Coordinates of C-alpha atoms in Angstrom, one line a residue:
Chain A
M1 CA 160.2 21.3 95.1
N2 CA 158.2 23.3 92.7
R3 CA 161.0 24.5 90.5
K4 CA 162.3 20.9 90.1
I5 CA 158.9 19.8 88.8
A6 CA 158.9 22.8 86.5
D7 CA 162.4 21.8 85.3
R8 CA 161.2 18.2 84.7
I9 CA 158.2 19.4 82.7
A10 CA 160.3 21.7 80.6
T11 CA 162.8 18.9 79.8
I12 CA 160.0 16.6 78.8
T13 CA 158.5 19.4 76.6
F14 CA 161.8 20.0 74.8
V15 CA 162.3 16.2 74.2
G16 CA 158.8 16.0 72.9
L17 CA 159.3 19.0 70.5
S18 CA 162.4 17.3 69.1
M19 CA 160.6 14.0 68.7
I20 CA 158.0 15.8 66.7
I21 CA 160.6 17.2 64.3
V22 CA 162.2 13.7 63.9
A23 CA 158.8 12.2 63.4
I24 CA 157.9 14.7 60.6
L25 CA 161.1 13.8 58.8
L26 CA 160.7 10.1 59.2
Y27 CA 157.2 10.3 57.9
L28 CA 158.2 12.4 54.9
F29 CA 161.0 10.0 54.0
A30 CA 158.9 6.9 54.6
Y31 CA 156.2 8.4 52.4
I32 CA 158.6 9.2 49.5
I33 CA 160.4 5.9 49.8
M34 CA 157.3 3.7 50.2
N35 CA 155.3 5.3 47.5
G36 CA 158.0 6.5 45.1
F37 CA 160.8 3.9 45.2
S38 CA 158.7 1.1 43.8
K39 CA 157.7 3.4 40.9
I40 CA 161.3 3.9 39.7
S41 CA 162.2 1.5 37.0
W42 CA 164.5 1.6 34.0
D43 CA 161.4 2.1 31.9
F44 CA 160.2 5.1 34.0
L45 CA 163.6 6.8 33.7
T46 CA 164.0 6.2 30.0
S47 CA 160.6 6.7 28.4
P48 CA 159.2 10.1 27.4
S49 CA 156.5 11.9 29.4
S50 CA 152.9 12.4 28.3
N51 CA 150.2 14.9 29.2
I52 CA 147.3 12.6 28.6
L53 CA 148.3 8.9 28.6
A54 CA 149.2 6.7 31.5
G55 CA 152.5 4.9 31.8
S56 CA 154.7 7.8 30.9
G57 CA 158.2 8.4 32.0
I58 CA 160.5 11.3 32.9
R59 CA 163.4 10.8 30.4
D60 CA 163.4 14.4 29.0
Q61 CA 162.7 16.0 32.4
L62 CA 165.7 14.2 34.0
F63 CA 168.0 15.2 31.1
N64 CA 166.7 18.9 31.2
S65 CA 167.3 19.1 35.0
F66 CA 170.9 18.0 34.7
Y67 CA 171.5 20.1 31.6
I68 CA 170.2 23.3 33.4
L69 CA 172.1 22.4 36.5
I70 CA 175.4 22.1 34.5
L71 CA 174.7 25.4 32.5
T72 CA 173.9 27.2 35.7
L73 CA 177.1 26.0 37.4
I74 CA 179.1 27.0 34.3
I75 CA 177.7 30.6 34.6
S76 CA 177.6 31.0 38.3
V77 CA 180.7 29.2 39.6
P78 CA 183.4 31.3 37.9
L79 CA 181.6 34.6 38.8
G80 CA 181.0 33.4 42.3
V81 CA 184.6 32.3 42.8
L82 CA 185.8 35.7 41.5
G83 CA 183.4 37.5 43.7
G84 CA 184.6 35.4 46.7
I85 CA 188.2 36.3 45.9
Y86 CA 187.2 40.0 45.7
M87 CA 185.4 39.9 49.1
A88 CA 188.2 37.9 50.8
Q89 CA 191.3 39.5 49.4
Y90 CA 190.7 42.8 47.5
A91 CA 187.7 44.5 49.2
K92 CA 188.7 47.1 51.7
P93 CA 186.4 47.7 54.6
G94 CA 184.2 50.7 53.8
K95 CA 180.9 51.8 52.3
L96 CA 181.4 50.1 49.0
T97 CA 182.1 46.7 50.5
N98 CA 179.2 47.1 52.9
F99 CA 177.0 47.9 49.9
I100 CA 178.2 44.8 48.0
R101 CA 177.5 42.8 51.1
S102 CA 174.0 44.1 51.2
C103 CA 173.5 43.3 47.5
I104 CA 174.7 39.7 48.1
E105 CA 172.4 39.4 51.1
M106 CA 169.5 40.7 49.1
L107 CA 170.0 38.6 46.0
S108 CA 170.3 35.4 48.0
S109 CA 167.2 36.1 50.2
L110 CA 164.8 37.2 47.5
P111 CA 162.0 34.7 46.9
S112 CA 162.7 32.5 43.9
I113 CA 159.4 33.5 42.3
V114 CA 160.5 37.2 42.3
I115 CA 163.8 36.2 40.6
G116 CA 161.7 34.1 38.2
M117 CA 159.6 37.2 37.3
F118 CA 162.8 39.2 36.7
G119 CA 164.0 36.3 34.4
L120 CA 160.6 36.4 32.6
L121 CA 160.9 40.1 32.1
V122 CA 164.5 40.2 30.9
F123 CA 165.5 36.8 29.4
V124 CA 162.1 35.9 28.0
N125 CA 160.3 39.1 27.0
T126 CA 163.0 41.7 26.5
T127 CA 165.4 39.5 24.6
G128 CA 162.5 37.9 22.7
W129 CA 164.0 34.4 23.2
G130 CA 160.8 33.0 24.6
Y131 CA 161.1 30.1 27.1
T132 CA 164.6 28.8 26.8
I133 CA 167.0 26.6 28.8
F134 CA 169.6 29.4 28.6
G135 CA 167.1 31.9 30.1
G136 CA 166.3 29.5 32.8
A137 CA 170.0 28.8 33.6
L138 CA 170.7 32.6 33.7
T139 CA 167.8 33.1 36.1
I140 CA 168.8 30.5 38.6
A141 CA 172.4 31.8 38.3
I142 CA 171.2 35.1 39.7
F143 CA 170.5 33.6 43.1
N144 CA 173.3 31.0 42.9
I145 CA 176.0 33.7 42.4
P146 CA 175.6 35.3 45.8
V147 CA 175.5 31.8 47.4
M148 CA 178.8 30.9 45.6
V149 CA 180.3 34.3 46.6
R150 CA 179.7 33.5 50.3
T151 CA 181.0 30.0 50.2
C152 CA 184.1 31.0 48.3
E153 CA 184.8 33.9 50.6
D154 CA 184.5 31.6 53.6
A155 CA 186.7 29.0 52.0
I156 CA 189.4 31.5 51.1
R157 CA 189.3 33.1 54.5
S158 CA 189.7 29.7 56.2
V159 CA 193.1 29.2 54.4
P160 CA 195.8 29.7 57.1
R161 CA 197.2 33.2 57.1
E162 CA 200.8 32.0 57.1
L163 CA 200.4 30.4 53.7
K164 CA 199.4 33.6 52.1
E165 CA 202.0 35.7 54.0
A166 CA 204.8 33.3 53.1
S167 CA 203.8 33.6 49.5
L168 CA 203.7 37.4 49.6
A169 CA 207.0 37.4 51.5
L170 CA 208.6 35.5 48.6
G171 CA 207.8 38.5 46.5
I172 CA 204.9 36.9 44.6
T173 CA 202.2 39.3 43.5
Q174 CA 198.8 39.2 45.0
W175 CA 197.0 37.8 41.9
H176 CA 199.6 35.1 41.5
T177 CA 199.3 34.2 45.2
V178 CA 195.5 33.9 44.8
K179 CA 196.0 31.7 41.8
T180 CA 198.7 29.4 43.1
V181 CA 198.3 29.4 46.8
L182 CA 194.9 30.4 48.0
L183 CA 192.6 28.8 45.4
P184 CA 194.2 25.3 45.5
S185 CA 194.0 25.4 49.3
A186 CA 190.5 26.6 49.3
F187 CA 189.4 24.2 46.5
P188 CA 187.8 21.4 48.7
G189 CA 185.7 24.0 50.5
I190 CA 184.6 25.6 47.3
L191 CA 183.8 22.2 45.8
T192 CA 181.7 21.3 48.8
G193 CA 179.8 24.6 48.4
V194 CA 179.2 24.0 44.7
I195 CA 177.8 20.5 45.3
L196 CA 175.5 21.7 48.0
S197 CA 174.2 24.5 45.8
A198 CA 173.7 22.0 43.0
G199 CA 171.2 20.3 45.2
R200 CA 169.2 23.5 45.6
I201 CA 169.3 24.2 41.8
F202 CA 168.2 20.7 41.1
G203 CA 165.1 21.1 43.1
E204 CA 164.2 24.6 42.0
A205 CA 160.9 25.1 40.3
A206 CA 159.4 28.5 40.9
A207 CA 162.1 30.4 39.1
L208 CA 162.0 28.0 36.1
L209 CA 158.2 27.9 35.5
Y210 CA 158.2 31.0 33.3
T211 CA 161.8 31.1 32.1
A212 CA 162.5 27.6 30.9
G213 CA 158.8 26.8 30.4
L214 CA 156.4 24.0 31.0
S215 CA 157.0 22.0 27.9
T216 CA 159.7 20.1 26.1
P217 CA 159.8 19.6 22.3
R218 CA 160.1 16.1 20.9
L219 CA 163.8 15.3 21.4
D220 CA 166.0 13.2 19.3
Y221 CA 168.9 11.9 21.4
T222 CA 170.9 10.9 18.3
N223 CA 171.0 14.5 17.1
W224 CA 174.0 16.1 18.7
N225 CA 173.9 19.3 16.7
P226 CA 173.4 22.0 19.4
F227 CA 171.6 24.3 16.9
A228 CA 168.9 21.8 15.7
D229 CA 165.4 22.3 17.2
N230 CA 165.0 18.7 18.3
S231 CA 168.5 18.3 19.7
P232 CA 168.7 17.8 23.4
L233 CA 171.8 20.0 23.5
N234 CA 170.1 23.1 22.0
I235 CA 170.1 25.8 24.7
F236 CA 167.4 27.9 23.0
R237 CA 164.6 25.4 23.3
P238 CA 162.0 25.3 26.1
A239 CA 162.6 22.7 28.7
E240 CA 160.5 21.3 31.6
T241 CA 162.7 20.2 34.5
L242 CA 161.9 17.4 36.9
A243 CA 160.7 19.7 39.7
V244 CA 158.5 21.7 37.3
H245 CA 157.1 18.4 36.0
I246 CA 156.0 17.3 39.5
W247 CA 154.2 20.6 39.8
S248 CA 152.6 20.7 36.4
I249 CA 151.3 17.1 36.4
N250 CA 149.8 17.7 39.8
T251 CA 148.1 21.0 39.0
Q252 CA 147.4 21.0 35.3
G253 CA 148.0 17.4 34.1
L254 CA 145.4 15.0 32.8
I255 CA 147.2 11.7 33.1
P256 CA 145.3 9.1 35.1
D257 CA 148.2 7.9 37.1
V258 CA 149.3 11.3 38.5
T259 CA 150.0 10.3 42.1
E260 CA 152.1 7.4 41.0
K261 CA 154.2 9.4 38.5
A262 CA 154.6 12.3 40.9
A263 CA 155.7 10.0 43.7
G264 CA 158.2 8.3 41.4
A265 CA 159.5 11.7 40.2
S266 CA 159.7 13.0 43.8
A267 CA 161.7 10.0 44.8
V268 CA 164.1 10.6 42.0
L269 CA 164.4 14.2 42.9
V270 CA 164.9 13.6 46.7
I271 CA 167.4 10.8 46.0
S272 CA 169.4 13.0 43.7
V273 CA 169.5 15.9 46.2
L274 CA 170.5 13.4 48.9
I275 CA 173.4 12.1 46.8
F276 CA 174.6 15.7 46.3
N277 CA 174.5 16.3 50.0
L278 CA 176.3 13.0 50.9
L279 CA 178.9 13.7 48.2
A280 CA 179.5 17.2 49.7
R281 CA 179.8 15.8 53.2
W282 CA 182.1 13.0 52.1
I283 CA 184.4 15.4 50.3
G284 CA 184.4 17.7 53.4
S285 CA 185.3 14.9 55.7
M286 CA 188.0 13.6 53.3
Y287 CA 189.5 17.0 53.3
Y288 CA 189.3 17.3 57.0
K289 CA 191.1 14.0 57.5
K290 CA 193.8 15.0 55.0
M291 CA 194.4 18.4 56.7
T292 CA 194.4 17.2 60.2
A293 CA 195.9 13.7 59.6
T294 CA 193.3 12.0 61.7
K295 CA 191.6 8.8 60.9
Chain B
M1 CA 231.2 14.5 39.5
R2 CA 228.2 15.8 37.8
N3 CA 227.1 19.2 38.7
T4 CA 223.7 18.7 40.4
T5 CA 223.0 22.3 40.9
E6 CA 220.1 23.4 38.8
L7 CA 220.3 26.5 36.8
S8 CA 218.9 29.4 38.6
S9 CA 216.4 30.0 35.8
H10 CA 214.9 26.5 36.6
R11 CA 215.1 26.9 40.4
L12 CA 213.6 30.3 40.9
L13 CA 210.3 31.7 39.8
K14 CA 210.8 33.3 36.5
S15 CA 210.7 37.0 36.8
N16 CA 207.5 37.7 34.9
K17 CA 207.9 40.6 32.6
N18 CA 204.2 41.0 32.6
R19 CA 203.8 40.7 36.3
K20 CA 202.3 44.2 36.5
D21 CA 200.0 43.3 33.6
S22 CA 198.8 40.1 35.1
E23 CA 198.3 41.8 38.4
L24 CA 196.2 44.4 36.7
K25 CA 194.3 41.8 34.8
G26 CA 193.5 39.9 38.0
N27 CA 192.4 43.1 39.6
I28 CA 190.1 43.9 36.7
I29 CA 188.6 40.4 36.5
V30 CA 187.9 40.2 40.2
K31 CA 186.5 43.7 40.4
S32 CA 184.2 43.2 37.4
S33 CA 182.6 40.3 39.2
A34 CA 181.8 42.6 42.1
I35 CA 180.4 45.1 39.6
I36 CA 178.2 42.4 38.0
I37 CA 176.7 41.6 41.5
I38 CA 175.9 45.3 42.1
T39 CA 174.5 45.7 38.6
L40 CA 172.3 42.7 38.9
T41 CA 170.8 43.9 42.2
I42 CA 170.1 47.4 40.9
A43 CA 168.7 46.1 37.6
L44 CA 166.4 43.7 39.4
T45 CA 165.1 46.4 41.7
V46 CA 164.7 49.0 38.9
F47 CA 163.2 46.7 36.3
L48 CA 160.7 45.1 38.6
S49 CA 159.7 48.5 40.1
I50 CA 159.1 50.1 36.7
K51 CA 157.1 47.1 35.5
G52 CA 155.2 46.9 38.8
L53 CA 154.2 50.6 38.7
Q54 CA 152.8 50.4 35.2
S55 CA 149.4 49.4 36.2
F56 CA 149.2 52.5 38.3
I57 CA 150.8 54.9 35.9
K58 CA 149.7 53.6 32.5
N59 CA 146.4 51.9 33.4
G60 CA 145.4 54.4 36.0
I61 CA 144.5 52.0 38.8
N62 CA 144.4 53.8 42.2
P63 CA 147.2 52.2 44.3
W64 CA 145.1 52.6 47.5
D65 CA 142.2 50.8 46.0
F66 CA 144.5 48.2 44.6
I67 CA 145.9 47.4 48.1
T68 CA 142.7 47.7 50.1
G69 CA 140.1 46.5 47.6
T70 CA 138.6 43.0 48.2
N71 CA 137.2 42.4 44.8
W72 CA 139.5 40.7 42.3
N73 CA 137.7 40.2 39.0
P74 CA 140.0 41.0 36.1
T75 CA 138.1 39.3 33.4
S76 CA 134.6 40.8 33.9
E77 CA 133.2 43.7 31.8
T78 CA 134.0 46.2 34.5
P79 CA 137.2 44.7 35.8
S80 CA 138.2 45.4 39.4
F81 CA 141.6 44.9 40.9
G82 CA 141.5 44.7 44.7
S83 CA 144.3 42.5 46.0
F84 CA 143.6 42.8 49.7
N85 CA 142.6 39.1 49.9
F86 CA 145.9 37.9 48.5
I87 CA 147.9 40.2 50.8
F88 CA 145.9 39.0 53.7
G89 CA 146.4 35.4 52.6
S90 CA 150.1 35.8 52.4
F91 CA 150.3 37.4 55.8
A92 CA 148.0 34.8 57.3
V93 CA 149.9 31.8 56.2
T94 CA 153.2 33.5 57.1
M95 CA 152.2 34.4 60.6
L96 CA 150.4 31.1 61.3
S97 CA 153.2 29.0 60.0
A98 CA 155.7 31.0 62.1
L99 CA 153.5 30.4 65.1
I100 CA 153.9 26.6 64.6
A101 CA 157.5 26.6 63.5
A102 CA 158.9 28.9 66.1
P103 CA 158.2 26.8 69.2
L104 CA 159.1 23.6 67.4
G105 CA 162.3 25.0 66.0
I106 CA 163.5 26.9 69.1
G107 CA 162.5 23.9 71.3
G108 CA 164.5 21.6 69.0
A109 CA 167.5 24.0 69.2
I110 CA 167.3 24.1 73.0
F111 CA 167.2 20.3 73.1
M112 CA 170.2 20.1 70.8
T113 CA 172.4 22.6 72.6
Q114 CA 171.3 22.4 76.3
I115 CA 169.6 19.1 77.1
A116 CA 171.3 16.4 75.0
P117 CA 174.1 17.8 72.8
K118 CA 175.2 14.2 71.9
W119 CA 171.9 13.0 70.7
G120 CA 171.2 16.4 69.2
N121 CA 174.3 16.2 67.0
K122 CA 173.8 12.6 66.1
L123 CA 170.1 12.6 65.4
L124 CA 168.6 16.0 65.1
R125 CA 171.3 17.8 63.1
P126 CA 171.3 15.3 60.2
V127 CA 167.5 15.3 60.3
I128 CA 167.4 19.1 59.9
E129 CA 170.0 19.0 57.1
L130 CA 167.9 16.4 55.3
L131 CA 164.8 18.5 55.7
V132 CA 166.6 21.5 54.1
G133 CA 167.4 19.4 51.1
I134 CA 163.9 18.4 50.2
P135 CA 162.7 20.5 47.2
S136 CA 159.6 22.6 47.8
V137 CA 157.6 20.9 45.1
V138 CA 158.0 17.6 47.0
Y139 CA 156.5 19.3 50.1
G140 CA 153.7 20.5 47.9
F141 CA 153.1 17.1 46.4
I142 CA 153.0 15.3 49.8
G143 CA 150.8 18.1 51.1
L144 CA 148.4 17.6 48.2
S145 CA 148.3 13.8 48.4
V146 CA 148.3 13.3 52.2
L147 CA 147.4 16.5 54.1
V148 CA 144.6 17.8 51.9
P149 CA 142.6 14.5 52.0
F150 CA 143.3 14.2 55.8
I151 CA 141.9 17.7 56.5
R152 CA 138.9 17.1 54.2
N153 CA 138.0 13.9 56.1
H154 CA 138.9 14.8 59.6
V155 CA 138.7 18.6 60.0
G156 CA 136.2 19.6 57.4
G157 CA 136.0 21.8 54.4
L158 CA 137.5 21.0 51.0
G159 CA 140.9 20.1 52.3
F160 CA 142.4 22.8 50.1
S161 CA 142.7 25.5 52.8
L162 CA 144.6 28.1 54.7
L163 CA 145.3 25.4 57.2
S164 CA 146.9 23.1 54.7
G165 CA 149.1 25.9 53.4
T166 CA 150.1 26.8 56.9
I167 CA 151.1 23.3 57.9
V168 CA 153.1 22.8 54.6
L169 CA 154.9 26.1 55.1
A170 CA 155.6 25.4 58.8
I171 CA 157.4 22.2 57.9
M172 CA 159.3 24.0 55.2
I173 CA 160.6 26.8 57.4
L174 CA 161.2 24.5 60.4
P175 CA 164.9 23.7 59.4
T176 CA 165.7 27.4 58.9
V177 CA 164.4 28.3 62.3
T178 CA 166.0 25.4 64.0
S179 CA 169.5 25.7 62.5
I180 CA 169.8 29.4 63.1
S181 CA 168.4 29.1 66.7
T182 CA 171.0 26.4 67.3
D183 CA 173.8 28.5 66.1
A184 CA 172.6 31.4 68.2
L185 CA 172.4 29.3 71.4
N186 CA 175.8 27.7 70.6
A187 CA 177.3 31.2 70.2
L188 CA 176.4 32.2 73.8
P189 CA 179.4 32.3 76.1
K190 CA 179.7 29.2 78.4
N191 CA 180.0 31.2 81.6
L192 CA 176.5 32.5 81.3
R193 CA 175.1 29.0 81.8
E194 CA 177.7 28.0 84.3
G195 CA 177.1 31.2 86.3
A196 CA 173.4 30.5 86.5
Y197 CA 174.0 26.9 87.5
A198 CA 176.4 28.1 90.2
L199 CA 173.7 30.3 91.6
G200 CA 171.6 27.2 92.0
A201 CA 169.2 27.7 89.1
T202 CA 167.6 24.6 87.5
R203 CA 168.1 24.0 83.8
W204 CA 164.7 25.4 83.0
Q205 CA 165.3 28.5 85.0
T206 CA 168.7 28.9 83.3
I207 CA 167.1 28.5 79.9
K208 CA 164.2 30.8 80.6
K209 CA 165.9 33.6 82.6
V210 CA 169.4 33.6 81.1
L211 CA 169.9 31.9 77.8
I212 CA 166.7 32.9 75.9
P213 CA 166.9 36.6 76.9
A214 CA 170.6 36.7 75.9
A215 CA 170.0 35.0 72.6
L216 CA 166.7 36.8 71.9
P217 CA 167.7 39.0 69.0
S218 CA 169.2 36.0 67.2
L219 CA 166.2 33.8 67.9
L220 CA 164.0 36.5 66.5
T221 CA 166.2 36.7 63.4
A222 CA 165.7 33.0 63.0
I223 CA 161.9 33.4 63.1
V224 CA 161.9 36.4 60.7
L225 CA 164.1 34.6 58.2
G226 CA 161.7 31.7 58.3
M227 CA 158.8 34.1 57.8
A228 CA 160.6 35.7 54.8
R229 CA 160.9 32.3 53.3
A230 CA 157.3 31.5 54.0
F231 CA 156.1 34.8 52.5
G232 CA 157.9 34.1 49.2
E233 CA 157.2 30.4 48.8
A234 CA 155.1 29.8 45.7
L235 CA 154.6 26.3 44.4
A236 CA 154.2 24.3 47.6
V237 CA 151.5 26.7 48.9
Q238 CA 149.8 27.0 45.5
M239 CA 149.3 23.2 45.4
V240 CA 147.4 23.0 48.7
I241 CA 145.7 26.4 49.3
G242 CA 142.9 26.2 46.8
N243 CA 143.6 29.5 45.0
V244 CA 140.2 31.2 45.4
S245 CA 140.2 34.9 45.4
D246 CA 137.4 35.2 48.0
F247 CA 138.2 36.3 51.5
P248 CA 138.7 33.2 53.7
N249 CA 136.1 33.0 56.5
S250 CA 137.7 30.3 58.5
I251 CA 141.0 28.5 58.6
T252 CA 139.6 25.6 56.7
D253 CA 138.4 27.9 53.9
T254 CA 140.2 28.1 50.6
A255 CA 142.3 31.1 50.1
A256 CA 145.0 32.6 47.8
T257 CA 148.3 34.4 48.4
L258 CA 150.3 36.9 46.3
T259 CA 152.7 34.2 45.1
T260 CA 150.0 31.7 44.1
I261 CA 148.1 34.2 42.0
I262 CA 151.3 35.3 40.2
T263 CA 152.2 31.6 39.6
L264 CA 148.9 30.7 38.3
N265 CA 148.2 33.7 36.0
I266 CA 151.4 35.3 34.8
G267 CA 151.9 32.7 32.1
H268 CA 148.3 32.8 30.8
T269 CA 147.7 36.5 30.5
T270 CA 148.8 38.6 27.6
Y271 CA 152.0 40.5 28.2
G272 CA 151.3 44.2 28.6
S273 CA 147.5 43.8 29.3
I274 CA 146.0 45.4 32.4
E275 CA 145.6 42.1 34.1
N276 CA 149.2 41.1 33.4
N277 CA 150.4 44.5 34.7
T278 CA 148.5 44.1 37.9
L279 CA 150.3 40.7 38.4
W280 CA 153.6 42.6 38.1
S281 CA 152.3 45.0 40.8
L282 CA 151.6 42.1 43.1
G283 CA 155.2 41.0 42.4
L284 CA 156.4 44.5 43.4
I285 CA 154.5 44.1 46.7
L286 CA 156.4 40.8 47.2
L287 CA 159.7 42.6 46.4
V288 CA 159.0 45.4 48.9
M289 CA 158.0 42.9 51.6
S290 CA 161.3 41.1 51.0
F291 CA 163.1 44.4 51.5
I292 CA 161.2 45.0 54.7
F293 CA 162.1 41.5 56.0
I294 CA 165.8 42.2 55.3
L295 CA 165.6 45.5 57.1
I296 CA 164.0 43.8 60.1
I297 CA 166.7 41.2 60.2
R298 CA 169.4 44.0 60.0
F299 CA 167.7 45.9 62.8
L300 CA 167.7 42.7 64.9
S301 CA 171.3 41.9 64.2
S302 CA 172.4 45.4 65.3
R303 CA 170.6 44.8 68.6
R304 CA 172.5 41.6 69.3
K305 CA 173.9 41.9 72.8
I306 CA 176.5 39.2 72.7

């Protein structure tokens, strides 16, 4: 009978451990929603932030976050897709391919603060740009490229072999096959990967602290000249993103309503990441339904 | 009757005169992206190593004293740079958070794969995916506004402590450990479990004697990956650990880690000064540790039995 009791105890333990995990998540979400959701208002989203006064908003930070996200994707997606094509179609098994694989593994698993230090060294100090949006975007692209390479390689590899072979059998060259057969079929998979990585970029802070900076100049949203200092579109201006803002008001800020503002900003951040994840999941399931003709 | 046959030039793919050219072009574009990845990795390693070694070469700090010294006082008249307390802090929070996250994560994975796969997939898997999505500053913020006051009131000390850092990190690495352990257990062949059941083993005996030993290298990989993440995490830890360079005497004492000292000071010190250079050396230690974690993971994957 002893072993049956042991089995029962083990089962209860495992159920308990899982319940703890669920409870942690429920608590985190309840905290963010209860404290943060009520702080989000149109006014909060559209008024500029302040370092000293209460009642500030997150307008510029929100804009900066999206702007850096878009710039990073512009830099890293083409490179990642090409890298994925190389790994899936062109690379021959051997030492070089193994070395590239190690490089990808290393770049994607380095701590973001180390990547941030590299960005500070190269894009801030060596180039003499100072803290810029562009430097920040380049820095995050460094760890997003390997992530993209992996997703694209997987997406291209999951395209049925027959499609590719039929195309090659028709006498179409490899590059043309990649462009007209493989990439369109792999597109939904790649898109899902891009959106998922967008969530990670959106919440990134450590790599941006000392590359995009902790401040934003006074912006004039009617100035669309990308070379003007006060234009939001200028890529050579410092920019504090939403995630960096949460860190900086908590650790260095002087505003009296810190907890409130940080809770509101956290809620905006978590909800944005959630939307990215749901979108990726939705596209994935749409694609799955289309390919398998199930409802 | 109209001739409905299309001209062959419309029907067939045009023979591309530049086919060879475009093939070559494609080859070059694709290969150049591979070259960029290699260049980036090498540049990152080389640049950070050169910069990190400057405090030893240019400023003449003894590397051994740097690693083992416990006195960090860069601004005094006779500055001393002993980073042992930060290295210890980093290892302490990493090990302790792995101690919390490993049983929770592997337990959750066993629940998901062996005990209640239906519930696991419906409830636990989405929960894990959501936890992955929460940005680290949000963990830090919640740690700062909930955990720190809780520990101050109920456990003791200032609240800012090794313990707070450990708990925040444990929650952060939990999804990593759980999802990789789940994959590892799912990848085991079914007949292992069925064979054990057929011999009359209970579920717990099967898990303990058959499944965990078979998946052990992958489960260890999950833990090491979690530790690598914990070791490199900067902002969430920085917000709750207190950032004091003294050696922590107890778990409720304030501490500092390599990442928190870098985060706090690298923007405030003059580029090229001794203090700044020593921060880059701390960064080099971080880089070397990341390499070591990757090597451990490689070693574990090569020992995978199934």
